[in-house]
PDB file of C-alpha atoms in Angstrom:
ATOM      1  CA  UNK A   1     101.378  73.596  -9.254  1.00 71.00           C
ATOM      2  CA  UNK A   2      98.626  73.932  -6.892  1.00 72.00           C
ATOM      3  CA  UNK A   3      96.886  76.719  -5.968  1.00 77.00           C
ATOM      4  CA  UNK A   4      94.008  76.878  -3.557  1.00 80.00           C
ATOM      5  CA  UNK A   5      92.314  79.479  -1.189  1.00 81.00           C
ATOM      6  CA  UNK A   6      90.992  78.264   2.021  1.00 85.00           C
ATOM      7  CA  UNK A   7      89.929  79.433   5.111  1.00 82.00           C
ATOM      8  CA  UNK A   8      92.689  80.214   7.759  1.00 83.00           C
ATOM      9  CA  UNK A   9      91.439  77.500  10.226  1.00 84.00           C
ATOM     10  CA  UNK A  10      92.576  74.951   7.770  1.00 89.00           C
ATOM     11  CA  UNK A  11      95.940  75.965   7.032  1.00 91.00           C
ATOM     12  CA  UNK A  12      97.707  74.072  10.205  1.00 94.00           C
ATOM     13  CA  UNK A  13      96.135  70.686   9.313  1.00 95.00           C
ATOM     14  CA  UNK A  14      96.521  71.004   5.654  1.00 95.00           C
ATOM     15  CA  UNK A  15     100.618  71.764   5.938  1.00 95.00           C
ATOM     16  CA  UNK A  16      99.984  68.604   8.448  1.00 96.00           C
ATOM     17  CA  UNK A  17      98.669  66.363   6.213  1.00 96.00           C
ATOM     18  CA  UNK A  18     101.148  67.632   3.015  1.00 96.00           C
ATOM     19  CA  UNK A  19     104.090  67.341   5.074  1.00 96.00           C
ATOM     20  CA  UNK A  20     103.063  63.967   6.115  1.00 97.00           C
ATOM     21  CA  UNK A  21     102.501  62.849   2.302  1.00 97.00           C
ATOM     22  CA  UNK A  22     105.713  64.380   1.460  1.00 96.00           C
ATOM     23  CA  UNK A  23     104.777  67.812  -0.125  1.00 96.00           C
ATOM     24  CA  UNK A  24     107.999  70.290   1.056  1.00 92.00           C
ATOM     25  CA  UNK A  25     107.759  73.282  -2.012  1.00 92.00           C
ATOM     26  CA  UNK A  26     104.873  74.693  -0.336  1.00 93.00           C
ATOM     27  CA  UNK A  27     104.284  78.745  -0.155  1.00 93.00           C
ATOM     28  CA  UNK A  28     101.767  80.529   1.925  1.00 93.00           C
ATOM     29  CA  UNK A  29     100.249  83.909   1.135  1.00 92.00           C
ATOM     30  CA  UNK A  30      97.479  86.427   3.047  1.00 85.00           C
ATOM     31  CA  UNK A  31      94.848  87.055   0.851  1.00 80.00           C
ATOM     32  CA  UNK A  32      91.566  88.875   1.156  1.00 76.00           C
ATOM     33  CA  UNK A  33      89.059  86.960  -0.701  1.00 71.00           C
ATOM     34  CA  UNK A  34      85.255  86.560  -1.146  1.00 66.00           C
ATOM     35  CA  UNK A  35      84.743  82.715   0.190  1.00 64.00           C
ATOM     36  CA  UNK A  36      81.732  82.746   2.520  1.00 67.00           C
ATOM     37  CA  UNK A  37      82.595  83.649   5.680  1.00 66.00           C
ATOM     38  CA  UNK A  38      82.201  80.783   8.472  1.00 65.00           C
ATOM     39  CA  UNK A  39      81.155  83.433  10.995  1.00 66.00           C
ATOM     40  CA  UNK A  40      80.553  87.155  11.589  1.00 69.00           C
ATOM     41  CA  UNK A  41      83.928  87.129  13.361  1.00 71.00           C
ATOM     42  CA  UNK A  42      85.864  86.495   9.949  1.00 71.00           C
ATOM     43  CA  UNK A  43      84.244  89.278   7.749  1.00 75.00           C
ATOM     44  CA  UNK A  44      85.420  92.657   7.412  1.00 74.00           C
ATOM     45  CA  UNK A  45      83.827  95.484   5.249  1.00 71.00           C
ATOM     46  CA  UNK A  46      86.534  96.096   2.455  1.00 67.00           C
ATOM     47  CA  UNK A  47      86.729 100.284   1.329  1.00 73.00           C
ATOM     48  CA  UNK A  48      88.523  98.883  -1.239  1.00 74.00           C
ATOM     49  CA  UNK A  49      86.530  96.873  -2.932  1.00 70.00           C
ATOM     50  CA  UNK A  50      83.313  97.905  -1.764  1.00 75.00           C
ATOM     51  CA  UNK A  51      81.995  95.019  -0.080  1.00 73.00           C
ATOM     52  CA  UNK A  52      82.392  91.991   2.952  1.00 75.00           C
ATOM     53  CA  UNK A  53      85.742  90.125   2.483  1.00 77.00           C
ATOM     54  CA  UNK A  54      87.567  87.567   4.872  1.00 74.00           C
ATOM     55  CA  UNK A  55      91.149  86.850   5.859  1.00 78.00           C
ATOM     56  CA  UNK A  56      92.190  83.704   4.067  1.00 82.00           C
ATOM     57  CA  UNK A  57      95.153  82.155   2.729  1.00 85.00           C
ATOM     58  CA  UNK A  58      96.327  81.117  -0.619  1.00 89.00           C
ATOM     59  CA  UNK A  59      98.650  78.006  -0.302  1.00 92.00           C
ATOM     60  CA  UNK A  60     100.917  77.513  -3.319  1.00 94.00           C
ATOM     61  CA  UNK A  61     102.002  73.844  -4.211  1.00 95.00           C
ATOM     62  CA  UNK A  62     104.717  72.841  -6.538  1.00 93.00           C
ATOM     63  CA  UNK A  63     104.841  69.279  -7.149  1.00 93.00           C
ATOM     64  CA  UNK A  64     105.414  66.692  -9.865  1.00 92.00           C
ATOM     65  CA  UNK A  65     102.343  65.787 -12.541  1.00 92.00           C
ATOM     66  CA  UNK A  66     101.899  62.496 -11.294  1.00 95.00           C
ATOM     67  CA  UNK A  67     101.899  63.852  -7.765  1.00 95.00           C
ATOM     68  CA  UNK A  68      98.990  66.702  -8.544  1.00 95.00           C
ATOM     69  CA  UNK A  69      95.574  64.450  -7.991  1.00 96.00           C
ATOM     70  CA  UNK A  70      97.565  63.325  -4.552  1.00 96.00           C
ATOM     71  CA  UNK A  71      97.710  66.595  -3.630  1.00 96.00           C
ATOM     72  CA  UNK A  72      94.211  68.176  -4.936  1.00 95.00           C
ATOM     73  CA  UNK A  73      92.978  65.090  -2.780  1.00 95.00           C
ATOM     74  CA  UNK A  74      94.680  66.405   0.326  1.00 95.00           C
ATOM     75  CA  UNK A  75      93.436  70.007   0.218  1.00 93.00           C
ATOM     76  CA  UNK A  76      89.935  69.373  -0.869  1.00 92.00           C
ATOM     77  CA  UNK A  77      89.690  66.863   2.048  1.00 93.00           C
ATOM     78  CA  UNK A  78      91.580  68.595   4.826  1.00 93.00           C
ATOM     79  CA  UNK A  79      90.027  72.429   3.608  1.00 89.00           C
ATOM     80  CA  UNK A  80      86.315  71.119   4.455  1.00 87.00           C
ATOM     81  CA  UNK A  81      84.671  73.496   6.466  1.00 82.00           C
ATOM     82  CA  UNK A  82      81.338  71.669   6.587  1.00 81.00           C
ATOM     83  CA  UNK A  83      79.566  74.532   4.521  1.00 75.00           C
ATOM     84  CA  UNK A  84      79.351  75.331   0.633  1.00 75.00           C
ATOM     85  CA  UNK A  85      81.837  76.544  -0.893  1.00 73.00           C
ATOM     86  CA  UNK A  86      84.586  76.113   1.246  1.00 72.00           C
ATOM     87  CA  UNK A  87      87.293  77.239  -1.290  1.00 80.00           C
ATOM     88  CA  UNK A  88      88.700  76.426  -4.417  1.00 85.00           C
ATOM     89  CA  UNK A  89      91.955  74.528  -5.945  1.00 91.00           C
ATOM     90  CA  UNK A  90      93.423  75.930  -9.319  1.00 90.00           C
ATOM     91  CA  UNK A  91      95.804  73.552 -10.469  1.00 94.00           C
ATOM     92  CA  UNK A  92      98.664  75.368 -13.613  1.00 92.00           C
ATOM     93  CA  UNK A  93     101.355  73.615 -15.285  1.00 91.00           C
ATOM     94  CA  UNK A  94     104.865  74.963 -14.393  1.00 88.00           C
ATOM     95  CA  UNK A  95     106.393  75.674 -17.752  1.00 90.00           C
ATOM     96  CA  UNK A  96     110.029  75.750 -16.403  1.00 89.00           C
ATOM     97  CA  UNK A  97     111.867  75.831 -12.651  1.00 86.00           C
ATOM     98  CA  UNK A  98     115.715  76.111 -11.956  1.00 89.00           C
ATOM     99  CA  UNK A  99     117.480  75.798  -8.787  1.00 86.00           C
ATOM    100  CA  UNK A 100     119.424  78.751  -6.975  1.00 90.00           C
ATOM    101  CA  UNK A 101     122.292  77.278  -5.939  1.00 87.00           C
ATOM    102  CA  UNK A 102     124.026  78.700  -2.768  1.00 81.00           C
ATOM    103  CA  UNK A 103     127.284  78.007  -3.728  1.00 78.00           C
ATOM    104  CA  UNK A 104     130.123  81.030  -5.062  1.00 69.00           C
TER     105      UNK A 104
END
């Protein structure tokens, strides 16, 4: 599994790009984070936690081990921003995963 926070202009291209490569078990979640905001526009002063957060999104992967360095390529290539610390990619080993099946 996957894991990575990015900024929210980079979701469209990334579910692009994994789509295209064949990713499908993909899960999208909206986060409020601490990655260094690409403008004024994206921060927000959090109560909460006391200081500036941004929107951003937290993009859940499943895929196959031999399919995980395919995929960390994909989001740390599409999820550039041009600046520093653009986001970050966890990567966790799914310890077991069973199927709902529909039928009665």
């Amino acid at each position: 599994m996957n894991s990575p926070f990015v900024h929210r202009n980079r979701v469209a291209d990334l579910i692009h790009e994994l789509e295209a490569a064949g990713f499908r078990r993909l899960s999208l979640f909206d986060v409020k984070g601490l990655l260094r905001a690409l403008s004024a526009r994206e921060q927000q002063y959090s109560v909460e936690f006391g200081d500036q957060v941004i929107s951003e999104m937290q993009m859940e992967l499943f895929c196959e081990d031999d399919e995980v360095a395919r995929a960390v390529e994909i989001f740390r290539r599409v999820g550039r921003t041009g600046r520093a610390e653009a986001g970050a990619v966890y990567v966790s080993p799914v310890e077991q995963a069973f199927v709902i099946d529909g039928e009665t």
